[in-house]
Short mmCIF file of C-alpha atoms and ligand atoms in Angstrom, two decimals:
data_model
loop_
_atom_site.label_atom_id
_atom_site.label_comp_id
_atom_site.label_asym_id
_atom_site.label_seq_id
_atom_site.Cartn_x
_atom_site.Cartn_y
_atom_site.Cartn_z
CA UNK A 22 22.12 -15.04 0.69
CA UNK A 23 22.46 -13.14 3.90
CA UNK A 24 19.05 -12.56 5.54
CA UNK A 25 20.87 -9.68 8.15
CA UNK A 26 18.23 -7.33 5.97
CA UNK A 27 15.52 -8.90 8.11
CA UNK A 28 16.17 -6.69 10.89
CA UNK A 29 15.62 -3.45 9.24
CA UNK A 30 15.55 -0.49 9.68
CA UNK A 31 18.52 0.00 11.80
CA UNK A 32 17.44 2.37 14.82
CA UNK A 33 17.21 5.75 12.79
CA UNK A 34 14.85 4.20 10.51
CA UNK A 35 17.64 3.22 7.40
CA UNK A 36 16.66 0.52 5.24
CA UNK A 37 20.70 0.51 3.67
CA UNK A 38 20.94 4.41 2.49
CA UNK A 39 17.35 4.78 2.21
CA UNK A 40 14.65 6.20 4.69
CA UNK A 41 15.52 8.16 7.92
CA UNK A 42 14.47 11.40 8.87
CA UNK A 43 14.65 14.25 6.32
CA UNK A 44 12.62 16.76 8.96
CA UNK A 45 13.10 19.92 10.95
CA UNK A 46 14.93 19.05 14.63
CA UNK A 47 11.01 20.28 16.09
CA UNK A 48 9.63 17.36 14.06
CA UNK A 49 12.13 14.57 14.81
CA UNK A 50 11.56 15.08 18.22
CA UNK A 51 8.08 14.52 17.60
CA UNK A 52 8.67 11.69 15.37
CA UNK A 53 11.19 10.07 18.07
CA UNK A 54 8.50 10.37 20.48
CA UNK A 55 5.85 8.26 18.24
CA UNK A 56 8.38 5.67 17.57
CA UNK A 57 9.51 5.17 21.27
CA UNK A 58 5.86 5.23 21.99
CA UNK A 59 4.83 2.35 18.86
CA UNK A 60 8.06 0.29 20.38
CA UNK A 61 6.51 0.29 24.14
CA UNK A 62 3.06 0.32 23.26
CA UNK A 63 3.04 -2.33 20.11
CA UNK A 64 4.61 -4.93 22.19
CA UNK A 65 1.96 -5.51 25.16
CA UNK A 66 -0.43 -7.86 25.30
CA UNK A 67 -3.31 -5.40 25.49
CA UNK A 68 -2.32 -3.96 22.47
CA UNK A 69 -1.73 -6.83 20.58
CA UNK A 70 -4.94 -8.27 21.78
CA UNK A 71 -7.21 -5.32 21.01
CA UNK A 72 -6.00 -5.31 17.37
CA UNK A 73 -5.88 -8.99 16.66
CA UNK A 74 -9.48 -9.01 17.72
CA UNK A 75 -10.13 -6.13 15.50
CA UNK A 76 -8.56 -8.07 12.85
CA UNK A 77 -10.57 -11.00 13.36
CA UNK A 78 -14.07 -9.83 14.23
CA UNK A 79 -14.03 -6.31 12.56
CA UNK A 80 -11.86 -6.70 9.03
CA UNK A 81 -13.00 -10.25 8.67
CA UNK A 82 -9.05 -11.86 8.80
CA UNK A 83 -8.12 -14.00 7.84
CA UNK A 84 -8.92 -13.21 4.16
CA UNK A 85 -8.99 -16.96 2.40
CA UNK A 86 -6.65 -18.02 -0.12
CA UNK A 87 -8.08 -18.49 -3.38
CA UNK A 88 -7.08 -20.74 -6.37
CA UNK A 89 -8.14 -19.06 -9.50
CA UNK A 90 -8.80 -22.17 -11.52
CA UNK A 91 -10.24 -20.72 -14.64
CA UNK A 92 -7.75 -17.69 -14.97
CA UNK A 93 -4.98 -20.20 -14.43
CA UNK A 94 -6.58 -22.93 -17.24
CA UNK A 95 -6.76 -20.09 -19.54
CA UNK A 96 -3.07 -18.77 -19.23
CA UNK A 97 -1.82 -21.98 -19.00
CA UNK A 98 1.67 -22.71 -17.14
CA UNK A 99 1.69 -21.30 -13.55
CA UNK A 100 -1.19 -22.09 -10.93
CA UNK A 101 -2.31 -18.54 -10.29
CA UNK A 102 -3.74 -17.76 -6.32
CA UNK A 103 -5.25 -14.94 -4.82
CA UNK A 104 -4.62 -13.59 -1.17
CA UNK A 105 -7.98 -12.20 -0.84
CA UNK A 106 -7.66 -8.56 1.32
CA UNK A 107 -10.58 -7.53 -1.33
CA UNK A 108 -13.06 -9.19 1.00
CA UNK A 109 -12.09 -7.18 4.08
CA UNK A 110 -13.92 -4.69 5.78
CA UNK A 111 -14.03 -1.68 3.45
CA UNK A 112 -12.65 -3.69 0.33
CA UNK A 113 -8.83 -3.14 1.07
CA UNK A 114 -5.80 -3.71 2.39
CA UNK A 115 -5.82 -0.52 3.86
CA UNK A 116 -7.57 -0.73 6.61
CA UNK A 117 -4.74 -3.13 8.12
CA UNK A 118 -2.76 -0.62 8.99
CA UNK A 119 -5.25 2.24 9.43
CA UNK A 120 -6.51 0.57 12.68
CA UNK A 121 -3.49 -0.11 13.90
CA UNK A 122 -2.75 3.67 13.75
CA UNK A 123 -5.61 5.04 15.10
CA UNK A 124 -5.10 2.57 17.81
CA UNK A 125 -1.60 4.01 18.33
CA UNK A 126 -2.84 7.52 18.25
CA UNK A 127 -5.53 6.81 20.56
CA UNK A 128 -3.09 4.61 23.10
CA UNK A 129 -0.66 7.73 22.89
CA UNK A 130 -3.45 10.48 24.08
CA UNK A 131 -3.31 12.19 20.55
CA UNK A 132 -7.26 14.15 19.97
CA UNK A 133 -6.79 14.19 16.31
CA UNK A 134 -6.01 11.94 13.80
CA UNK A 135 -5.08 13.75 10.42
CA UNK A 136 -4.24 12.99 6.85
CA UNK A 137 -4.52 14.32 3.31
CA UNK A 138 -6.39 11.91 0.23
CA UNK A 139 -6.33 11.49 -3.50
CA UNK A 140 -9.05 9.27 -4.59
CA UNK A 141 -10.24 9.29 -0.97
CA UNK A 142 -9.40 5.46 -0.23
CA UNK A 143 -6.76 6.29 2.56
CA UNK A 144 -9.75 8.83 3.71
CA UNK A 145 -12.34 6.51 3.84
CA UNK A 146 -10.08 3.30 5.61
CA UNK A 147 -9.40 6.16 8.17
CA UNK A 148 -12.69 8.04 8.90
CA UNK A 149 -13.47 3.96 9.03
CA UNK A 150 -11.11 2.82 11.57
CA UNK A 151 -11.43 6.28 13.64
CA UNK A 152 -15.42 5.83 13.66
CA UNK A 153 -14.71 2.57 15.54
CA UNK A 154 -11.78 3.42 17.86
CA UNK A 155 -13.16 6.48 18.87
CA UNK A 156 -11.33 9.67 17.89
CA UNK A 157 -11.31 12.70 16.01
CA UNK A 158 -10.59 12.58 12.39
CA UNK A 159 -9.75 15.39 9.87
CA UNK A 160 -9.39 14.14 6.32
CA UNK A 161 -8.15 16.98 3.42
CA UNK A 162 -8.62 16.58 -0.08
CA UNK A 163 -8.03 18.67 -2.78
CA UNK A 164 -11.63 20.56 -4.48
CA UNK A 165 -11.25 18.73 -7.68
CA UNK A 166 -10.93 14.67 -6.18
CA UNK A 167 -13.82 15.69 -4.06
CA UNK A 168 -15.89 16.70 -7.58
CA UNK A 169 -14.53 13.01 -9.26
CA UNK A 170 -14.77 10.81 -6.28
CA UNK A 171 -18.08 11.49 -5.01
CA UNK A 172 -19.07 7.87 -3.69
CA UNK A 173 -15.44 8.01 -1.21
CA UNK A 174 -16.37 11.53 -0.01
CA UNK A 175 -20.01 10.78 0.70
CA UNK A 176 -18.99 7.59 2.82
CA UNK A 177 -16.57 10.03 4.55
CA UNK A 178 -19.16 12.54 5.32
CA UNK A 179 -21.36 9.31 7.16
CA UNK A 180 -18.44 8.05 8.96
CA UNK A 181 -18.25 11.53 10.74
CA UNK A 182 -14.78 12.81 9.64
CA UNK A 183 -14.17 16.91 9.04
CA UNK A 184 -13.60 16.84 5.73
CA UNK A 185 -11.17 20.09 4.33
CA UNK A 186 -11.67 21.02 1.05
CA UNK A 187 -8.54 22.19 -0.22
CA UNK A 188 -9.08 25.16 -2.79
CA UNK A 189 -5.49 26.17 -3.25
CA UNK A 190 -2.98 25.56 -6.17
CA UNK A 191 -3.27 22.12 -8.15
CA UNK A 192 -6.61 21.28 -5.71
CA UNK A 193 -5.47 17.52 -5.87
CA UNK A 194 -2.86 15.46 -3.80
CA UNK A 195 0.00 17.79 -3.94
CA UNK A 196 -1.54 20.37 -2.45
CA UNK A 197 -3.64 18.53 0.19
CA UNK A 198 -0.52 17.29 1.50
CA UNK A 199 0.76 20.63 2.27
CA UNK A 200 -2.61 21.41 3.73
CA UNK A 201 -3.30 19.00 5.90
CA UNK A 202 0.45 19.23 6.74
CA UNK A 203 0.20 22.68 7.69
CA UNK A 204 -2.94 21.84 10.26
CA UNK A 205 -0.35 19.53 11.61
CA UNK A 206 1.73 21.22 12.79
CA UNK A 207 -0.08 23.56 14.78
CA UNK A 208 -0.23 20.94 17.44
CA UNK A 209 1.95 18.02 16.19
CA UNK A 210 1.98 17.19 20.01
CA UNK A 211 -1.67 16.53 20.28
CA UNK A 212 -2.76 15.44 16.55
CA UNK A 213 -1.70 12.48 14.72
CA UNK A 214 -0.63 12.72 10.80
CA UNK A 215 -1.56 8.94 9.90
CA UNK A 216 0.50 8.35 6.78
CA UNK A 217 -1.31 5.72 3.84
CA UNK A 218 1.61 3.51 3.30
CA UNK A 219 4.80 2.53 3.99
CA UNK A 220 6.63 6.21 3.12
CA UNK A 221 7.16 9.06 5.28
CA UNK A 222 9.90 9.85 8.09
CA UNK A 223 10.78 6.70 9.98
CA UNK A 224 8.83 5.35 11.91
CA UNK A 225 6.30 5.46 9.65
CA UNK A 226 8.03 2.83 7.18
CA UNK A 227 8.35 0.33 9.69
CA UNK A 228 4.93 0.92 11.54
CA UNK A 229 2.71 0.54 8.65
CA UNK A 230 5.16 -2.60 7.19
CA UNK A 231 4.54 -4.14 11.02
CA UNK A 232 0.68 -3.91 10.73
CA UNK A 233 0.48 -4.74 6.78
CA UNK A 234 2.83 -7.96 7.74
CA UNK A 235 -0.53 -10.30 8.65
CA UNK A 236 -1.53 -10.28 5.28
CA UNK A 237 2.23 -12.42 4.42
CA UNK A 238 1.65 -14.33 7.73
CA UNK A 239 -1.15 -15.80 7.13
CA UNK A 240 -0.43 -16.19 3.67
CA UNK A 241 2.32 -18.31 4.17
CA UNK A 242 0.61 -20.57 6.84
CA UNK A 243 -2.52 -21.02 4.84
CA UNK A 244 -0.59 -21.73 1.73
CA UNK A 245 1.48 -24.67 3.18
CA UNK A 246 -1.91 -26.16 4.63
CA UNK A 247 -2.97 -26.14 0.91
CA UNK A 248 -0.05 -26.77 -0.85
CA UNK A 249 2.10 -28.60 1.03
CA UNK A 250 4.94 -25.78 -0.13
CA UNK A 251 5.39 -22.12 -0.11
CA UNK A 252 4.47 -20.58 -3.36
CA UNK A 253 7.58 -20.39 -5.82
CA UNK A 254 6.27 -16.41 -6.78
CA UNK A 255 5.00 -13.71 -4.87
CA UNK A 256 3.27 -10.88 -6.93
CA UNK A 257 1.67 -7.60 -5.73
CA UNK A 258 1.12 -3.97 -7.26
CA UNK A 259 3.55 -1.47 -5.91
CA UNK A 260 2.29 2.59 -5.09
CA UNK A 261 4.06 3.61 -1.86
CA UNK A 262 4.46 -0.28 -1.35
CA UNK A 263 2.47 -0.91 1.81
CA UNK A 264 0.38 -4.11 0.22
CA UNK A 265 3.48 -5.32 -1.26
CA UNK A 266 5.39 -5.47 1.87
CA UNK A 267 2.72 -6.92 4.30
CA UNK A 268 2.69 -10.17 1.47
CA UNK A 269 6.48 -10.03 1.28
CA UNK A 270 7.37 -9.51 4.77
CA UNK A 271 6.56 -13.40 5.85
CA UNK A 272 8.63 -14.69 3.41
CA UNK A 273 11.67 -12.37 3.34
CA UNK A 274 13.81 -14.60 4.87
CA UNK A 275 12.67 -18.30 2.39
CA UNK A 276 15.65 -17.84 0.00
CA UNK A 277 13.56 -20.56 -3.12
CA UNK A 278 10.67 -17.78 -2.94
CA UNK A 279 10.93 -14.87 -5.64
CA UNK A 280 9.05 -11.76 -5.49
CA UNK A 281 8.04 -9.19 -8.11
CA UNK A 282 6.54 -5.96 -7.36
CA UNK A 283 4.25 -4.40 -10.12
CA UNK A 284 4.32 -0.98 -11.15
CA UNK A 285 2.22 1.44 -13.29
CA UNK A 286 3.54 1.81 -16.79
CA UNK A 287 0.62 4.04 -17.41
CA UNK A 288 0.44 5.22 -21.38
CA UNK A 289 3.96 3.50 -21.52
CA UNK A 290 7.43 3.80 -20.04
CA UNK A 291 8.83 6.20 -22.84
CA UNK A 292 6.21 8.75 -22.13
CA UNK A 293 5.92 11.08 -19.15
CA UNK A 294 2.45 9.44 -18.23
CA UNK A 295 3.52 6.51 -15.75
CA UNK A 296 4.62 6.16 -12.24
CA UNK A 297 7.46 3.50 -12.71
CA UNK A 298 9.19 4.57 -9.38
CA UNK A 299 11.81 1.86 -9.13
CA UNK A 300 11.97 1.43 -12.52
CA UNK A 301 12.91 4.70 -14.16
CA UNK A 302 13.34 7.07 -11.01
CA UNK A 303 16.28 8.02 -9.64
CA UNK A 304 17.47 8.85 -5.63
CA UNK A 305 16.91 11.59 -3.97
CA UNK A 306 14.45 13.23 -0.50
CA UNK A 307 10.38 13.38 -0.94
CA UNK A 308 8.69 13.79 2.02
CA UNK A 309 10.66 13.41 4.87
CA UNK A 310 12.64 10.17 3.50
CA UNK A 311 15.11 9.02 1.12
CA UNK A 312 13.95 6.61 -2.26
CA UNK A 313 14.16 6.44 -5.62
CA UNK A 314 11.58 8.97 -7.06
CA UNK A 315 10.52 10.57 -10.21
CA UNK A 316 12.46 14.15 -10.30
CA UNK A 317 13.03 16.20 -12.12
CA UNK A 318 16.52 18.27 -12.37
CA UNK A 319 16.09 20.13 -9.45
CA UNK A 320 15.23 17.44 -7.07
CA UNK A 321 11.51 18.50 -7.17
CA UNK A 322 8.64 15.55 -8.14
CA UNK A 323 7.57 14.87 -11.33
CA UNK A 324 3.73 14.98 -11.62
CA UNK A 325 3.20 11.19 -12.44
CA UNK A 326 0.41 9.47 -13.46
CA UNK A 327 -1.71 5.82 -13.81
CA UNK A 328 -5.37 4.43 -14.58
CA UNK A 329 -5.37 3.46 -10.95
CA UNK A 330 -5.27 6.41 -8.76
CA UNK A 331 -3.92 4.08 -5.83
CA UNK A 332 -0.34 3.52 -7.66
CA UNK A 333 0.26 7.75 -8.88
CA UNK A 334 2.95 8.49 -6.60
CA UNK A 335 6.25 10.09 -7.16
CA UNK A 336 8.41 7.96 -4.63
CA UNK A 337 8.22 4.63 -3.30
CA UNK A 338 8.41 2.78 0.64
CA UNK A 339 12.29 2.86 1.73
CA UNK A 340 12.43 -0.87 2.03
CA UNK A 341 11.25 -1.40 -1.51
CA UNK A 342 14.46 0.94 -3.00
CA UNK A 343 16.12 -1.10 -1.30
CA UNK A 344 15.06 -4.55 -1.61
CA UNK A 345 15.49 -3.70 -5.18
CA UNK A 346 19.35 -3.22 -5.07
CA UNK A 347 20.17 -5.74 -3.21
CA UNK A 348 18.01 -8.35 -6.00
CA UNK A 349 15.61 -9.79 -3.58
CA UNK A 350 12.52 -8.40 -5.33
CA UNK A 351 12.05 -7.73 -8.73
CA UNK A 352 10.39 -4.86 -10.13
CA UNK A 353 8.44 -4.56 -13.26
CA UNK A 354 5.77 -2.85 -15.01
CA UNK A 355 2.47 -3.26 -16.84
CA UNK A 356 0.57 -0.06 -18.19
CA UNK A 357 -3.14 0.93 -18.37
CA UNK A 358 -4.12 -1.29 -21.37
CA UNK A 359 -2.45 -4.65 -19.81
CA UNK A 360 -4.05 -3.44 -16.73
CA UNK A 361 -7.72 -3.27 -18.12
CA UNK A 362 -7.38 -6.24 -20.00
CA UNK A 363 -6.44 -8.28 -16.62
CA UNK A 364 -9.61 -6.34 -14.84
CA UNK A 365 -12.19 -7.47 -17.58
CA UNK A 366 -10.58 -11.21 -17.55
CA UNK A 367 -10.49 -11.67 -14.07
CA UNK A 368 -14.27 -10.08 -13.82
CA UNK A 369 -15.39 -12.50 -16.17
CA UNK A 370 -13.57 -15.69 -15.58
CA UNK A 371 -13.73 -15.71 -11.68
CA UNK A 372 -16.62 -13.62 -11.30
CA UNK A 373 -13.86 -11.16 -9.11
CA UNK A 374 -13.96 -7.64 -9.68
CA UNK A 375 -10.20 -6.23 -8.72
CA UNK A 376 -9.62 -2.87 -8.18
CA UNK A 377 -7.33 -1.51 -11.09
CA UNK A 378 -4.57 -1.67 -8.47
CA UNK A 379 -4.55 -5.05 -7.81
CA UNK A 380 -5.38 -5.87 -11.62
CA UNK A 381 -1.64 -4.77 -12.17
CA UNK A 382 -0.28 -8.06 -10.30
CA UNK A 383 -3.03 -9.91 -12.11
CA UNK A 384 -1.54 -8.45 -15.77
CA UNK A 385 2.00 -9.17 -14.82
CA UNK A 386 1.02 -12.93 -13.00
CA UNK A 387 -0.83 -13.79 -16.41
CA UNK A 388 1.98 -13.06 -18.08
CA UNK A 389 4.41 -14.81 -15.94
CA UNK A 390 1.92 -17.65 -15.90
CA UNK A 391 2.50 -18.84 -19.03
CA UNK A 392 6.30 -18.56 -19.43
CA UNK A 393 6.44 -21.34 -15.97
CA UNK A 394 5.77 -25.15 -15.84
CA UNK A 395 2.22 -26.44 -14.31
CA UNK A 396 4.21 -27.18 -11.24
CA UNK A 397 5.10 -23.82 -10.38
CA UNK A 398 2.51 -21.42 -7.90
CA UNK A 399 2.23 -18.00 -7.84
CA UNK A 400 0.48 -16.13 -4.98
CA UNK A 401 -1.29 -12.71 -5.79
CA UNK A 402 -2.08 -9.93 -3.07
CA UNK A 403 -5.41 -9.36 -4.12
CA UNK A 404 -4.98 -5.48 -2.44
CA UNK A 405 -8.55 -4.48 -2.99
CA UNK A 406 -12.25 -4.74 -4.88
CA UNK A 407 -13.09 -3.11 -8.07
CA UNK A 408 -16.33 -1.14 -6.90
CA UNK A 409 -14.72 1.81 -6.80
CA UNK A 410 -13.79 1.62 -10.40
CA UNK A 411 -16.73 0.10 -11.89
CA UNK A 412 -18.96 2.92 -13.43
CA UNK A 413 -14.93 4.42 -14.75
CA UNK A 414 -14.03 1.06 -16.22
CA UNK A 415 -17.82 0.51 -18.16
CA UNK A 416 -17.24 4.05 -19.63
CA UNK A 417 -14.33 3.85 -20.65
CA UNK A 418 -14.89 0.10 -22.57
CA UNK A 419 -18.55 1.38 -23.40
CA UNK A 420 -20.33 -1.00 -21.67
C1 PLP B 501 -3.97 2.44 -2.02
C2 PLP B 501 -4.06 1.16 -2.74
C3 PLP B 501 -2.93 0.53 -3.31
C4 PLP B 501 -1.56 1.16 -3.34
O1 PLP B 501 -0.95 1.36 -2.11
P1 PLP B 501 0.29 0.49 -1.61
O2 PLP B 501 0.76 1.23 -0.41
O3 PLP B 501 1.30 0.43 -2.70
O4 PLP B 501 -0.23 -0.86 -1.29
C5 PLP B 501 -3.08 -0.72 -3.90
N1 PLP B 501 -4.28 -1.32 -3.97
C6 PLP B 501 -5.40 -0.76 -3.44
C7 PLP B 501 -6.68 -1.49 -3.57
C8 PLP B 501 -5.32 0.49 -2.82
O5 PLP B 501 -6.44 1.04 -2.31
#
């Protein structure tokens, strides 16, 4: 296999015919500007330093590698591991790359740092890694997440961020992307529109894939300490893609390692109610970048849905789309009952609560488990903790 793909994007942010800059000429310029800016700035020492040492004394990296002995006797097959970003700082993966945007914003001047939620995790990682760094932070979400997510928007309010309630239209995702959007650019210049994952206008794709990429660094290294090998499967949930990537990134370029990404089936894949991106959607722009996404006939998004609020998006990162064509990761799907199923066994067997994310690589791993001989590894991205889902989960399994 040719690993050329290793280099991507090429310098207008393509990842093959996918990505680039689908933007008004005022915004590319702006866009240009923050990727000259993350070239320069990323690459010195200080830099470097100031977030390895944030990574280290203030997430808690590196997260351990965990062999999930009873989940694994139980499945039989496959030894089953987890790559445990759960136990950082704020219970995510998220806050990976959150830091090392608020690090670029504040390294490039910017006095605001701005972004829209859904189920307020981006919000929270941000207000989080903005507390710290030192700079303004403007989180919108739409009136009706900020009724159902009450714990996120409380820890928001503490952590000192402005927090727009957005009372317009659908009052959810949609429409506090075109809100905070809007605040943008009133001074794209001066503020900073921190994207949650590895979507957007380049350079966003690349950025957030760069600071996600210690998760599959470590990985790797701490898995041949333990092992002796590199894991013969990689497995991680796949939304916009960012935790997927940062595991994958590492070992892009070991041709014996496979890697499946998991989607949301949701209520199934033959009813409107999933968000099987690379599975069922076809190409075309969303936001500011080309993917596969869920359309409809005019182009326009398809509202999508899963029982993890993390994974409901209409498109997916660039790479992913196309990673996929050329066959170097697999894509497949597990839907809501699969995932609840994985979240209860995992809870009880290991005494690990996963966020229903994360709980999708779990559902497809246990599967995959048992169809592979006891020599065979698979490492899960463990993306986050299941707190946040708790008191949803016990209600809905009357507990
Ligand atoms: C946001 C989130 C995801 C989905 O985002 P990706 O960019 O696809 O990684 C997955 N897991 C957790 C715990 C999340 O909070």
């Amino acid at each position: 296999m040719s690993t050329q793909f290793l280099e991507m994007p090429d310098k207008d942010g393509f990842f093959g015919e996918y990505g680039g800059q689908i933007i008004p000429p005022e915004l590319k310029a702006i866009m240009d500007d923050i990727n000259d800016s993350y070239e320069k700035v990323s690459q010195t020492e200080a830099f470097q330093t100031e977030l390895q040492n944030l990574y280290a004394d203030y997430v808690g990296r590196p997260s351990p590698i965990y062999f999930a002995r009873r989940l694994t006797e139980r499945q039989g097959g496959a030894r089953i591991f987890l790559k445990r970003e759960d136990l950082n700082h704020t219970g995510a993966h998220k806050i990976n790359h959150c830091l090392g945007e608020a690090l670029l914003a504040k390294h490039m001047g910017k006095t605001k740092v701005l972004a829209e939620t859904g189920a307020g995790q981006h919000g929270v990682a941000l207000a989080t890694a903005c507390a710290l760094i030192g700079i303004e932070c403007e989180i919108h979400m739409g009136e009706i997440d900020i009724a159902k997510e009450h714990p996120n928007v409380t820890k928001m309010k503490i952590l000192g961020c402005k927090l727009v309630t957005v009372t317009r239209g659908t009052r959810t995702l949609k429409d506090a992307v075109d809100s905070a959007f809007e605040e943008y650019l009133k001074d794209p210049a001066h503020f900073f529109y921190a994207i949650g994952s590895v979507v957007g206008p380049h350079p966003f794709p690349k950025m957030v894939r760069d600071f996600q990429s210690v998760v599959g660094k470590e990985a790797r290294g701490q898995f041949l300490a333990k092992e002796g090998k590199l894991p013969d499967y990689l497995m991680a949930c796949v939304g916009g893609g960012s935790n997927a990537i940062g595991l994958f990134t590492a070992f892009l370029g070991d041709e014996d390692v496979k890697m499946i990404g998991v989607e949301p089936a949701g209520l199934g894949l033959d009813t409107p109610d999933h968000a099987a991106t690379l599975t069922l959607g076809t190409k075309g722009a969303l936001h500011g970048f080309k993917c596969y996404n869920l359309q409809d006939n005019e182009g326009n998004p398809l509202p999508v849905y899963s029982i993890a609020s993390g994974l409901d998006y209409p498109g997916v990162g660039p790479q992913h789309c196309y990673l996929k064509d050329i066959e170097r990761v697999r894509y497949e799907s597990v839907d809501d009952q699969e995932c609840l199923d994985a979240f209860m066994i995992l809870s009880r067997l290991e005494g690990i609560i996963p966020a229903l994310e994360s709980a999708h690589a779990v559902a497809y791993a246990m599967k995959l488990a048992k169809t592979l001989p006891s020599d065979q590894t698979i490492l899960i991205n463990m993306s986050g903790r299941g707190d946040k889902d708790a008191d949803f989960v016990a209600e809905r399994l009357s507990l």
